[in-house]
mmCIF file of C-alpha atoms in Angstrom:
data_model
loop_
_atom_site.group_PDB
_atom_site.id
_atom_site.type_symbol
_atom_site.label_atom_id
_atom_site.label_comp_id
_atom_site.label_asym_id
_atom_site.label_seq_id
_atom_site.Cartn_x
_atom_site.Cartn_y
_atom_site.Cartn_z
ATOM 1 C CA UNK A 1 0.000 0.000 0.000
ATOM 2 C CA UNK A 2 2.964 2.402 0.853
ATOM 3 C CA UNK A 3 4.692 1.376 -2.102
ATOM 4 C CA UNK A 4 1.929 2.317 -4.477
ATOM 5 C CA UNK A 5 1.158 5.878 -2.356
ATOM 6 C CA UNK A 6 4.621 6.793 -3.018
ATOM 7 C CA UNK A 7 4.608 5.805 -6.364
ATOM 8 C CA UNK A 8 1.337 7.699 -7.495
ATOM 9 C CA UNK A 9 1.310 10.541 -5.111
ATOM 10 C CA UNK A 10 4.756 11.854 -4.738
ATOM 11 C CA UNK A 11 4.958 14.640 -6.769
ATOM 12 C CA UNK A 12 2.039 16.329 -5.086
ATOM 13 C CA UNK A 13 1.488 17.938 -1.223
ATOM 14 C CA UNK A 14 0.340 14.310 -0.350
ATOM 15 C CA UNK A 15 0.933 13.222 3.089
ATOM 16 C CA UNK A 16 0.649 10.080 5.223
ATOM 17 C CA UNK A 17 -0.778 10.759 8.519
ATOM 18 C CA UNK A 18 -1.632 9.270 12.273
ATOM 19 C CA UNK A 19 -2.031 5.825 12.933
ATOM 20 C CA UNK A 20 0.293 4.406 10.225
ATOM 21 C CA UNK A 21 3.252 6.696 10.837
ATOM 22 C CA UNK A 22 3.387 5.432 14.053
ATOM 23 C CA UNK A 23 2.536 1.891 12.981
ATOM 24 C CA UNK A 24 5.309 2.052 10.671
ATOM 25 C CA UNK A 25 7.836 3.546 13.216
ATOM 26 C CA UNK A 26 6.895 0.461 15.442
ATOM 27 C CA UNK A 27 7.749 -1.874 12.735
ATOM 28 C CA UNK A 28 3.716 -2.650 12.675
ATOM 29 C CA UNK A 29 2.143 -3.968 9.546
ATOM 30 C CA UNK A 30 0.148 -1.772 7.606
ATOM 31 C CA UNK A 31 -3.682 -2.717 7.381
ATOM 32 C CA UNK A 32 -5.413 0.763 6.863
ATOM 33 C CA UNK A 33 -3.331 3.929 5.895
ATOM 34 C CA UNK A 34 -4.529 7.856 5.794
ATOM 35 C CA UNK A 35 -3.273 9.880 3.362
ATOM 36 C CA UNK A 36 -4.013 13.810 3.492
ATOM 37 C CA UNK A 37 -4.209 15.741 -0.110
ATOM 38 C CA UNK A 38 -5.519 18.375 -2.531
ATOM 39 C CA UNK A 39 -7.961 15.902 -4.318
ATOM 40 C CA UNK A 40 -8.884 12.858 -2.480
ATOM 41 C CA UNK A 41 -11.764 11.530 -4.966
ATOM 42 C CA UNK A 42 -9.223 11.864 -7.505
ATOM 43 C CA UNK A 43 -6.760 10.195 -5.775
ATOM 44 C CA UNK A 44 -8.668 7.414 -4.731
ATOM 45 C CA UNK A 45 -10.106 6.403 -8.007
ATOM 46 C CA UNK A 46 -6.548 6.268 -8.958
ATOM 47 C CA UNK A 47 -5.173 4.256 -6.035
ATOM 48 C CA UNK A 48 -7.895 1.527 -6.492
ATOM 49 C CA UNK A 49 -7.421 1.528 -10.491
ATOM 50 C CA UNK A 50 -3.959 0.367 -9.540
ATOM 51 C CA UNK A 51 -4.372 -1.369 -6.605
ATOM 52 C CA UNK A 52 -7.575 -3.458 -7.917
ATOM 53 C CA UNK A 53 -9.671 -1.775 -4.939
ATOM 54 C CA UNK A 54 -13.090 -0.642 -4.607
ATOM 55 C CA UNK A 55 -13.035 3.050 -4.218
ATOM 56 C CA UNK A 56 -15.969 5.026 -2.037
ATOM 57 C CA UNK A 57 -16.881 8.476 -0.401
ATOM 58 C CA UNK A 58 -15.711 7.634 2.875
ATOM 59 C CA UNK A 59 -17.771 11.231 4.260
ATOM 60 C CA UNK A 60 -19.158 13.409 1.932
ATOM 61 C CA UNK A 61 -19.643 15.891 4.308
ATOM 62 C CA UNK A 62 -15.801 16.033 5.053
ATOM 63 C CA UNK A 63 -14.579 14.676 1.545
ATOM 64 C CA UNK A 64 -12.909 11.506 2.153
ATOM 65 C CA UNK A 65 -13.067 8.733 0.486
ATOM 66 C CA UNK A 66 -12.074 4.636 0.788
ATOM 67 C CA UNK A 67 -10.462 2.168 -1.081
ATOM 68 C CA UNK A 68 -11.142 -0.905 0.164
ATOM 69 C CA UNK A 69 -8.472 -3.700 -0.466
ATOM 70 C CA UNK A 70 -7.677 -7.864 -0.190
ATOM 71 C CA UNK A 71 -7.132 -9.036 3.054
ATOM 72 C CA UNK A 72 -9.288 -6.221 5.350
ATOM 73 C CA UNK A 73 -6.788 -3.089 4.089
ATOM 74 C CA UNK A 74 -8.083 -0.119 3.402
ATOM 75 C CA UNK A 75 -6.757 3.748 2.155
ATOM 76 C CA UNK A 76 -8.447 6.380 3.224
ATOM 77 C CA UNK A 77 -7.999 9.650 0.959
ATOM 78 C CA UNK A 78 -8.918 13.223 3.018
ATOM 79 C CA UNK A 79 -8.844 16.167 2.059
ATOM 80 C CA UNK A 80 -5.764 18.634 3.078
ATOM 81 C CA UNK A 81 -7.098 21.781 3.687
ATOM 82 C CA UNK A 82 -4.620 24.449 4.228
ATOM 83 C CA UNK A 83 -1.655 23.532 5.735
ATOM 84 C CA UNK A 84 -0.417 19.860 6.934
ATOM 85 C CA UNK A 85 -0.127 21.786 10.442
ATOM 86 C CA UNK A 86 -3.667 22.800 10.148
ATOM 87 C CA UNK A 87 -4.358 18.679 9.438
ATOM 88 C CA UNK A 88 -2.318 17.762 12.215
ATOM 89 C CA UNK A 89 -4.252 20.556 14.550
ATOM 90 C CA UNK A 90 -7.770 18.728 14.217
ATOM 91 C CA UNK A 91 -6.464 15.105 15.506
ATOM 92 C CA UNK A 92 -7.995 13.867 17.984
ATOM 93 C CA UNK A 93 -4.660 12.430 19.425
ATOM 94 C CA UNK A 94 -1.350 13.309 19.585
ATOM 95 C CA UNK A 95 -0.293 9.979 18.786
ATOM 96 C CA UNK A 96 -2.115 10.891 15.651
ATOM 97 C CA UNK A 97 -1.084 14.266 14.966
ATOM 98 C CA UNK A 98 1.876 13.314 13.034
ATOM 99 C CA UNK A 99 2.669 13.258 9.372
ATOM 100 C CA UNK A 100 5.592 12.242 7.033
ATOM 101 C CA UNK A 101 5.395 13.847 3.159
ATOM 102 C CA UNK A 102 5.032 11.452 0.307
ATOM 103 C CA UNK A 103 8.291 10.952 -1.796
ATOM 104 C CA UNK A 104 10.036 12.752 0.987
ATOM 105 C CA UNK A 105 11.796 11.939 4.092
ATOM 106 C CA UNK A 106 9.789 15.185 5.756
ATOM 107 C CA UNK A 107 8.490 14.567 9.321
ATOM 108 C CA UNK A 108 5.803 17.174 10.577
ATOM 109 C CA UNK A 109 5.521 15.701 14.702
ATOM 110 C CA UNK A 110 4.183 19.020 16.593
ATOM 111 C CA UNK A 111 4.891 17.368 19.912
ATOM 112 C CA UNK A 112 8.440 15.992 19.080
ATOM 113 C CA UNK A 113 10.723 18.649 18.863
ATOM 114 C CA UNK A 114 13.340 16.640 16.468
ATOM 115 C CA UNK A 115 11.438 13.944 14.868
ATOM 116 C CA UNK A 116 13.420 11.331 13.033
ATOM 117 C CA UNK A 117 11.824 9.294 9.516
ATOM 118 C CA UNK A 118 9.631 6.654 10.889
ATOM 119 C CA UNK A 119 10.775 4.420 8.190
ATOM 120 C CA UNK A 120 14.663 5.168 9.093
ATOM 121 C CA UNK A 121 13.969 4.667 12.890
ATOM 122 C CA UNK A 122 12.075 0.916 11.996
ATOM 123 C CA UNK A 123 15.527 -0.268 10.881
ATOM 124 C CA UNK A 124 16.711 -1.588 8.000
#
């Protein structure tokens, strides 16, 4: 799932956020992941085009959309309004609040005051 984010989405302000950042950092495997950008209808018609998923609004009323996958995965697409700060802000946990840009080793943690990659700090 990673793999194909990074691949599709990483020329664009995409960002993976909360629960699979710190899933990731713990070396976790990756059932659902939440990805924060411009266009998320867009993005998941595309994901499950390549993915062989079954994409669906998620929330209309806040714009997000699923793409359900094999094996109980899922993506979920939101919508990044404003900044990834301004994201981050409306977590409901701090655990949560963190985000790492797509096709980037950028680290947004508000809490952390030097954050480190999740994928470099999972080892090799």
């Amino acid at each position: 799932m990673r793999e194909l984010v990074e691949e599709l989405f990483a020329g664009e302000e995409a960002w993976v956020v909360g629960g699979a950042v710190r899933d990731e950092s713990l070396g976790r495997p990756l059932l659902d992941l939440d990805v924060a950008l411009r266009e998320p209808k867009i993005a998941a018609r595309s994901f499950a085009k390549r993915a062989g998923g079954a994409p669906f609004a998620l929330s209309e009323r806040h714009g997000a959309w699923r793409v359900a996958l094999a094996d109980d995965r899922t993506v979920d697409f939101t919508p990044l309004l404003g900044t990834i700060q301004d994201d981050l802000d409306t977590r409901d946990f701090s655990i949560n609040a963190i985000a790492e840009r797509v096709g980037s080793d950028e680290v947004v943690d508000p809490y952390t005051a030097s954050a480190i990659s999740p994928r470099a700090a999972s080892g090799p």
